[in-house]
Amino acid sequence: MQRNIMKGMAWFCGILCASSMSVILYLSMNKTIVISEVAQDEMVENTQDNAPPEPDREQEPKENVLTFVLGKSDTSYLRVPLPEKCGAEDIVIENHYMDQELCVVINEAKEKFYVDHAISGNRDMVRQGLYEATQDGVRLTFHLTGIYECHTILEGNDLYISFLSPREVYDRIVVIDPAWGGKNAGVSANGLMEKDINLNVAKKLKEKLDKTDIKAYYTRMDDVYPDEEGRVKLANETRADMYIRIQTDFNDDNSIYGTTTLYNGDYFIPGFGSVELADALEREVVTSIKGKALGLSAASVNDYALRNVTVPAAAVKSGCITNKQEAILLGREDYQEKIAEGIYQAILKIYEENF
């Protein structure tokens, strides 16, 4: 009797151990990892002179083009197969939203893997996919149909990517546009280039906005020149609450100094519009730098970006680079910090009072 009881216990323990091991193996093989570190502020130079031709989905080149196959018709994800033993630490994702590109860099992968393995799932937001070898692995570049935020999940040997409109992700959106860049320096005077001042102010503003729940998209964060159409598209497609262009003023009369703010007078927006945005920027920037206000003015016919944005749009010109005394201030880092603080305070007050 005792022997039978002991045999029964041994048999029960064996089944329990086997079941536990099966559960552990299943979980290890089907683990899901959300990759949250997506570089959303990456920039790639895209100028009017050297912009690549828009890929044609119907006439894709034959070399280095990713193969797409139909997946489940009801899926919302794009499925990217990965080599075995590829972990989250081997994947870098960059969202180049100004160029409407998503880049997935997979370290230790080989080009041949993506010759033999197709991309599947929902490619409604993807016009074309390309692959190329890098020093450490393979870069996959997806040309998108618009500007999207990306959500990624790593599950087993597959990377799942879903594409969301900015408004599906963020409640507060601003677009910051440091004017000029790259070969287009803007105005140069008194040893300064306008493009550098604009970019420095934008970087200081970014440090402040990064600490809030406001999503800021930047037309550039480097010395590159995005074309004017791209700047307009960023503001319009993200359906931003406001578009703020950072500029530096000039005048043939080098005795003139002060801050001027331009606004988009082509679109009337009830409630909070371009005039209200320009007024807030003028007041807050002038207060922050303790400068002189030259007032508001409607954008001229030459201000393509400002006049074609369909959300509240304004350009703040915080000083005349052609005035020697003001140029000295504009070249100082602490003064650029004050300009950024003025723009930042204007954004905060606008949200507090209008949204």
mmCIF file with all atom_site columns, C-alpha atoms in Angstrom, residues 120-232:
data_model
loop_
_atom_site.group_PDB
_atom_site.id
_atom_site.type_symbol
_atom_site.label_atom_id
_atom_site.label_alt_id
_atom_site.label_comp_id
_atom_site.label_asym_id
_atom_site.label_entity_id
_atom_site.label_seq_id
_atom_site.pdbx_PDB_ins_code
_atom_site.Cartn_x
_atom_site.Cartn_y
_atom_site.Cartn_z
_atom_site.occupancy
_atom_site.B_iso_or_equiv
_atom_site.pdbx_formal_charge
_atom_site.auth_seq_id
_atom_site.auth_comp_id
_atom_site.auth_asym_id
_atom_site.auth_atom_id
_atom_site.pdbx_PDB_model_num
ATOM 1   C CA . SER A 1 120 ? 4.478  41.052 -44.671 1.00 0.00 ? 120 SER A CA 1
ATOM 2   C CA . GLY A 1 121 ? 1.431  42.564 -42.983 1.00 0.00 ? 121 GLY A CA 1
ATOM 3   C CA . ASN A 1 122 ? -0.132 45.954 -43.603 1.00 0.00 ? 122 ASN A CA 1
ATOM 4   C CA . ARG A 1 123 ? 1.892  48.125 -45.985 1.00 0.00 ? 123 ARG A CA 1
ATOM 5   C CA . ASP A 1 124 ? -0.797 50.751 -46.606 1.00 0.00 ? 124 ASP A CA 1
ATOM 6   C CA . MET A 1 125 ? 1.491  53.466 -45.207 1.00 0.00 ? 125 MET A CA 1
ATOM 7   C CA . VAL A 1 126 ? 4.584  52.213 -47.083 1.00 0.00 ? 126 VAL A CA 1
ATOM 8   C CA . ARG A 1 127 ? 5.298  53.192 -50.680 1.00 0.00 ? 127 ARG A CA 1
ATOM 9   C CA . GLN A 1 128 ? 8.566  51.311 -51.004 1.00 0.00 ? 128 GLN A CA 1
ATOM 10  C CA . GLY A 1 129 ? 11.151 49.435 -48.946 1.00 0.00 ? 129 GLY A CA 1
ATOM 11  C CA . LEU A 1 130 ? 14.889 49.230 -49.615 1.00 0.00 ? 130 LEU A CA 1
ATOM 12  C CA . TYR A 1 131 ? 17.769 47.415 -47.939 1.00 0.00 ? 131 TYR A CA 1
ATOM 13  C CA . GLU A 1 132 ? 21.483 48.113 -47.901 1.00 0.00 ? 132 GLU A CA 1
ATOM 14  C CA . ALA A 1 133 ? 24.526 46.784 -46.104 1.00 0.00 ? 133 ALA A CA 1
ATOM 15  C CA . THR A 1 134 ? 26.107 48.891 -43.369 1.00 0.00 ? 134 THR A CA 1
ATOM 16  C CA . GLN A 1 135 ? 29.396 48.477 -41.551 1.00 0.00 ? 135 GLN A CA 1
ATOM 17  C CA . ASP A 1 136 ? 27.694 46.552 -38.745 1.00 0.00 ? 136 ASP A CA 1
ATOM 18  C CA . GLY A 1 137 ? 24.661 45.006 -40.426 1.00 0.00 ? 137 GLY A CA 1
ATOM 19  C CA . VAL A 1 138 ? 21.747 46.005 -42.645 1.00 0.00 ? 138 VAL A CA 1
ATOM 20  C CA . ARG A 1 139 ? 19.674 49.184 -42.956 1.00 0.00 ? 139 ARG A CA 1
ATOM 21  C CA . LEU A 1 140 ? 16.055 48.890 -44.023 1.00 0.00 ? 140 LEU A CA 1
ATOM 22  C CA . THR A 1 141 ? 14.510 52.114 -45.335 1.00 0.00 ? 141 THR A CA 1
ATOM 23  C CA . PHE A 1 142 ? 10.742 52.412 -45.677 1.00 0.00 ? 142 PHE A CA 1
ATOM 24  C CA . HIS A 1 143 ? 9.460  55.330 -47.760 1.00 0.00 ? 143 HIS A CA 1
ATOM 25  C CA . LEU A 1 144 ? 6.138  56.315 -46.200 1.00 0.00 ? 144 LEU A CA 1
ATOM 26  C CA . THR A 1 145 ? 2.988  57.862 -47.619 1.00 0.00 ? 145 THR A CA 1
ATOM 27  C CA . GLY A 1 146 ? 2.915  60.603 -44.982 1.00 0.00 ? 146 GLY A CA 1
ATOM 28  C CA . ILE A 1 147 ? 4.176  61.710 -41.566 1.00 0.00 ? 147 ILE A CA 1
ATOM 29  C CA . TYR A 1 148 ? 3.607  59.071 -38.906 1.00 0.00 ? 148 TYR A CA 1
ATOM 30  C CA . GLU A 1 149 ? 4.547  58.153 -35.383 1.00 0.00 ? 149 GLU A CA 1
ATOM 31  C CA . CYS A 1 150 ? 5.701  54.549 -35.069 1.00 0.00 ? 150 CYS A CA 1
ATOM 32  C CA . HIS A 1 151 ? 4.968  51.940 -32.413 1.00 0.00 ? 151 HIS A CA 1
ATOM 33  C CA . THR A 1 152 ? 7.182  48.839 -32.462 1.00 0.00 ? 152 THR A CA 1
ATOM 34  C CA . ILE A 1 153 ? 6.977  45.444 -30.792 1.00 0.00 ? 153 ILE A CA 1
ATOM 35  C CA . LEU A 1 154 ? 9.641  42.742 -30.889 1.00 0.00 ? 154 LEU A CA 1
ATOM 36  C CA . GLU A 1 155 ? 8.114  39.289 -30.624 1.00 0.00 ? 155 GLU A CA 1
ATOM 37  C CA . GLY A 1 156 ? 10.229 36.202 -31.243 1.00 0.00 ? 156 GLY A CA 1
ATOM 38  C CA . ASN A 1 157 ? 12.071 36.709 -34.533 1.00 0.00 ? 157 ASN A CA 1
ATOM 39  C CA . ASP A 1 158 ? 9.705  39.382 -35.837 1.00 0.00 ? 158 ASP A CA 1
ATOM 40  C CA . LEU A 1 159 ? 9.547  43.159 -35.497 1.00 0.00 ? 159 LEU A CA 1
ATOM 41  C CA . TYR A 1 160 ? 6.011  44.527 -35.732 1.00 0.00 ? 160 TYR A CA 1
ATOM 42  C CA . ILE A 1 161 ? 5.579  48.194 -36.696 1.00 0.00 ? 161 ILE A CA 1
ATOM 43  C CA . SER A 1 162 ? 2.336  50.144 -36.547 1.00 0.00 ? 162 SER A CA 1
ATOM 44  C CA . PHE A 1 163 ? 1.994  53.630 -38.044 1.00 0.00 ? 163 PHE A CA 1
ATOM 45  C CA . LEU A 1 164 ? -0.117 56.231 -36.250 1.00 0.00 ? 164 LEU A CA 1
ATOM 46  C CA . SER A 1 165 ? -1.004 59.795 -37.171 1.00 0.00 ? 165 SER A CA 1
ATOM 47  C CA . PRO A 1 166 ? 0.534  62.369 -34.789 1.00 0.00 ? 166 PRO A CA 1
ATOM 48  C CA . ARG A 1 167 ? -2.949 63.322 -33.539 1.00 0.00 ? 167 ARG A CA 1
ATOM 49  C CA . GLU A 1 168 ? -3.585 59.714 -32.503 1.00 0.00 ? 168 GLU A CA 1
ATOM 50  C CA . VAL A 1 169 ? -0.595 59.968 -30.159 1.00 0.00 ? 169 VAL A CA 1
ATOM 51  C CA . TYR A 1 170 ? -0.339 63.584 -28.973 1.00 0.00 ? 170 TYR A CA 1
ATOM 52  C CA . ASP A 1 171 ? -2.866 66.144 -27.736 1.00 0.00 ? 171 ASP A CA 1
ATOM 53  C CA . ARG A 1 172 ? -0.538 69.155 -28.050 1.00 0.00 ? 172 ARG A CA 1
ATOM 54  C CA . ILE A 1 173 ? 1.586  69.635 -31.155 1.00 0.00 ? 173 ILE A CA 1
ATOM 55  C CA . VAL A 1 174 ? 3.786  72.527 -32.267 1.00 0.00 ? 174 VAL A CA 1
ATOM 56  C CA . VAL A 1 175 ? 6.088  72.795 -35.265 1.00 0.00 ? 175 VAL A CA 1
ATOM 57  C CA . ILE A 1 176 ? 9.307  74.766 -34.797 1.00 0.00 ? 176 ILE A CA 1
ATOM 58  C CA . ASP A 1 177 ? 11.073 75.927 -37.948 1.00 0.00 ? 177 ASP A CA 1
ATOM 59  C CA . PRO A 1 178 ? 14.593 77.390 -37.661 1.00 0.00 ? 178 PRO A CA 1
ATOM 60  C CA . ALA A 1 179 ? 14.736 79.248 -40.981 1.00 0.00 ? 179 ALA A CA 1
ATOM 61  C CA . TRP A 1 180 ? 17.381 78.589 -43.619 1.00 0.00 ? 180 TRP A CA 1
ATOM 62  C CA . GLY A 1 181 ? 20.229 76.087 -43.112 1.00 0.00 ? 181 GLY A CA 1
ATOM 63  C CA . GLY A 1 182 ? 22.834 74.273 -45.168 1.00 0.00 ? 182 GLY A CA 1
ATOM 64  C CA . LYS A 1 183 ? 23.890 76.226 -48.251 1.00 0.00 ? 183 LYS A CA 1
ATOM 65  C CA . ASN A 1 184 ? 21.232 78.857 -47.490 1.00 0.00 ? 184 ASN A CA 1
ATOM 66  C CA . ALA A 1 185 ? 22.726 81.029 -44.763 1.00 0.00 ? 185 ALA A CA 1
ATOM 67  C CA . GLY A 1 186 ? 19.967 83.633 -44.746 1.00 0.00 ? 186 GLY A CA 1
ATOM 68  C CA . VAL A 1 187 ? 21.336 87.062 -43.904 1.00 0.00 ? 187 VAL A CA 1
ATOM 69  C CA . SER A 1 188 ? 25.036 87.440 -43.116 1.00 0.00 ? 188 SER A CA 1
ATOM 70  C CA . ALA A 1 189 ? 26.328 90.567 -41.388 1.00 0.00 ? 189 ALA A CA 1
ATOM 71  C CA . ASN A 1 190 ? 28.742 91.591 -38.663 1.00 0.00 ? 190 ASN A CA 1
ATOM 72  C CA . GLY A 1 191 ? 30.478 88.196 -38.765 1.00 0.00 ? 191 GLY A CA 1
ATOM 73  C CA . LEU A 1 192 ? 27.230 86.264 -38.128 1.00 0.00 ? 192 LEU A CA 1
ATOM 74  C CA . MET A 1 193 ? 25.056 84.001 -40.262 1.00 0.00 ? 193 MET A CA 1
ATOM 75  C CA . GLU A 1 194 ? 21.329 83.989 -39.655 1.00 0.00 ? 194 GLU A CA 1
ATOM 76  C CA . LYS A 1 195 ? 21.006 80.204 -40.077 1.00 0.00 ? 195 LYS A CA 1
ATOM 77  C CA . ASP A 1 196 ? 23.316 79.602 -37.083 1.00 0.00 ? 196 ASP A CA 1
ATOM 78  C CA . ILE A 1 197 ? 21.448 81.952 -34.757 1.00 0.00 ? 197 ILE A CA 1
ATOM 79  C CA . ASN A 1 198 ? 18.094 80.429 -35.710 1.00 0.00 ? 198 ASN A CA 1
ATOM 80  C CA . LEU A 1 199 ? 19.328 76.887 -35.097 1.00 0.00 ? 199 LEU A CA 1
ATOM 81  C CA . ASN A 1 200 ? 20.946 77.739 -31.762 1.00 0.00 ? 200 ASN A CA 1
ATOM 82  C CA . VAL A 1 201 ? 17.693 79.280 -30.523 1.00 0.00 ? 201 VAL A CA 1
ATOM 83  C CA . ALA A 1 202 ? 15.742 76.202 -31.689 1.00 0.00 ? 202 ALA A CA 1
ATOM 84  C CA . LYS A 1 203 ? 18.073 73.858 -29.810 1.00 0.00 ? 203 LYS A CA 1
ATOM 85  C CA . LYS A 1 204 ? 17.665 75.834 -26.614 1.00 0.00 ? 204 LYS A CA 1
ATOM 86  C CA . LEU A 1 205 ? 13.896 75.868 -27.105 1.00 0.00 ? 205 LEU A CA 1
ATOM 87  C CA . LYS A 1 206 ? 13.938 72.095 -27.591 1.00 0.00 ? 206 LYS A CA 1
ATOM 88  C CA . GLU A 1 207 ? 15.581 71.609 -24.203 1.00 0.00 ? 207 GLU A CA 1
ATOM 89  C CA . LYS A 1 208 ? 12.643 73.413 -22.615 1.00 0.00 ? 208 LYS A CA 1
ATOM 90  C CA . LEU A 1 209 ? 9.850  71.762 -24.602 1.00 0.00 ? 209 LEU A CA 1
ATOM 91  C CA . ASP A 1 210 ? 11.313 68.295 -24.003 1.00 0.00 ? 210 ASP A CA 1
ATOM 92  C CA . LYS A 1 211 ? 10.404 68.702 -20.331 1.00 0.00 ? 211 LYS A CA 1
ATOM 93  C CA . THR A 1 212 ? 6.698  69.212 -21.096 1.00 0.00 ? 212 THR A CA 1
ATOM 94  C CA . ASP A 1 213 ? 3.875  67.120 -22.551 1.00 0.00 ? 213 ASP A CA 1
ATOM 95  C CA . ILE A 1 214 ? 3.961  69.231 -25.714 1.00 0.00 ? 214 ILE A CA 1
ATOM 96  C CA . LYS A 1 215 ? 5.109  67.338 -28.795 1.00 0.00 ? 215 LYS A CA 1
ATOM 97  C CA . ALA A 1 216 ? 7.389  69.552 -30.867 1.00 0.00 ? 216 ALA A CA 1
ATOM 98  C CA . TYR A 1 217 ? 8.392  68.679 -34.420 1.00 0.00 ? 217 TYR A CA 1
ATOM 99  C CA . TYR A 1 218 ? 11.451 70.465 -35.799 1.00 0.00 ? 218 TYR A CA 1
ATOM 100 C CA . THR A 1 219 ? 12.091 71.099 -39.468 1.00 0.00 ? 219 THR A CA 1
ATOM 101 C CA . ARG A 1 220 ? 15.789 70.749 -38.775 1.00 0.00 ? 220 ARG A CA 1
ATOM 102 C CA . MET A 1 221 ? 18.152 70.120 -35.882 1.00 0.00 ? 221 MET A CA 1
ATOM 103 C CA . ASP A 1 222 ? 21.348 70.356 -37.898 1.00 0.00 ? 222 ASP A CA 1
ATOM 104 C CA . ASP A 1 223 ? 22.955 72.563 -40.532 1.00 0.00 ? 223 ASP A CA 1
ATOM 105 C CA . VAL A 1 224 ? 20.797 71.258 -43.399 1.00 0.00 ? 224 VAL A CA 1
ATOM 106 C CA . TYR A 1 225 ? 18.253 72.933 -45.640 1.00 0.00 ? 225 TYR A CA 1
ATOM 107 C CA . PRO A 1 226 ? 14.802 71.318 -45.794 1.00 0.00 ? 226 PRO A CA 1
ATOM 108 C CA . ASP A 1 227 ? 12.864 72.709 -48.743 1.00 0.00 ? 227 ASP A CA 1
ATOM 109 C CA . GLU A 1 228 ? 10.008 75.088 -48.082 1.00 0.00 ? 228 GLU A CA 1
ATOM 110 C CA . GLU A 1 229 ? 7.404  72.586 -49.269 1.00 0.00 ? 229 GLU A CA 1
ATOM 111 C CA . GLY A 1 230 ? 8.645  70.110 -46.669 1.00 0.00 ? 230 GLY A CA 1
ATOM 112 C CA . ARG A 1 231 ? 8.339  72.673 -43.889 1.00 0.00 ? 231 ARG A CA 1
ATOM 113 C CA . VAL A 1 232 ? 4.760  73.409 -44.928 1.00 0.00 ? 232 VAL A CA 1
#
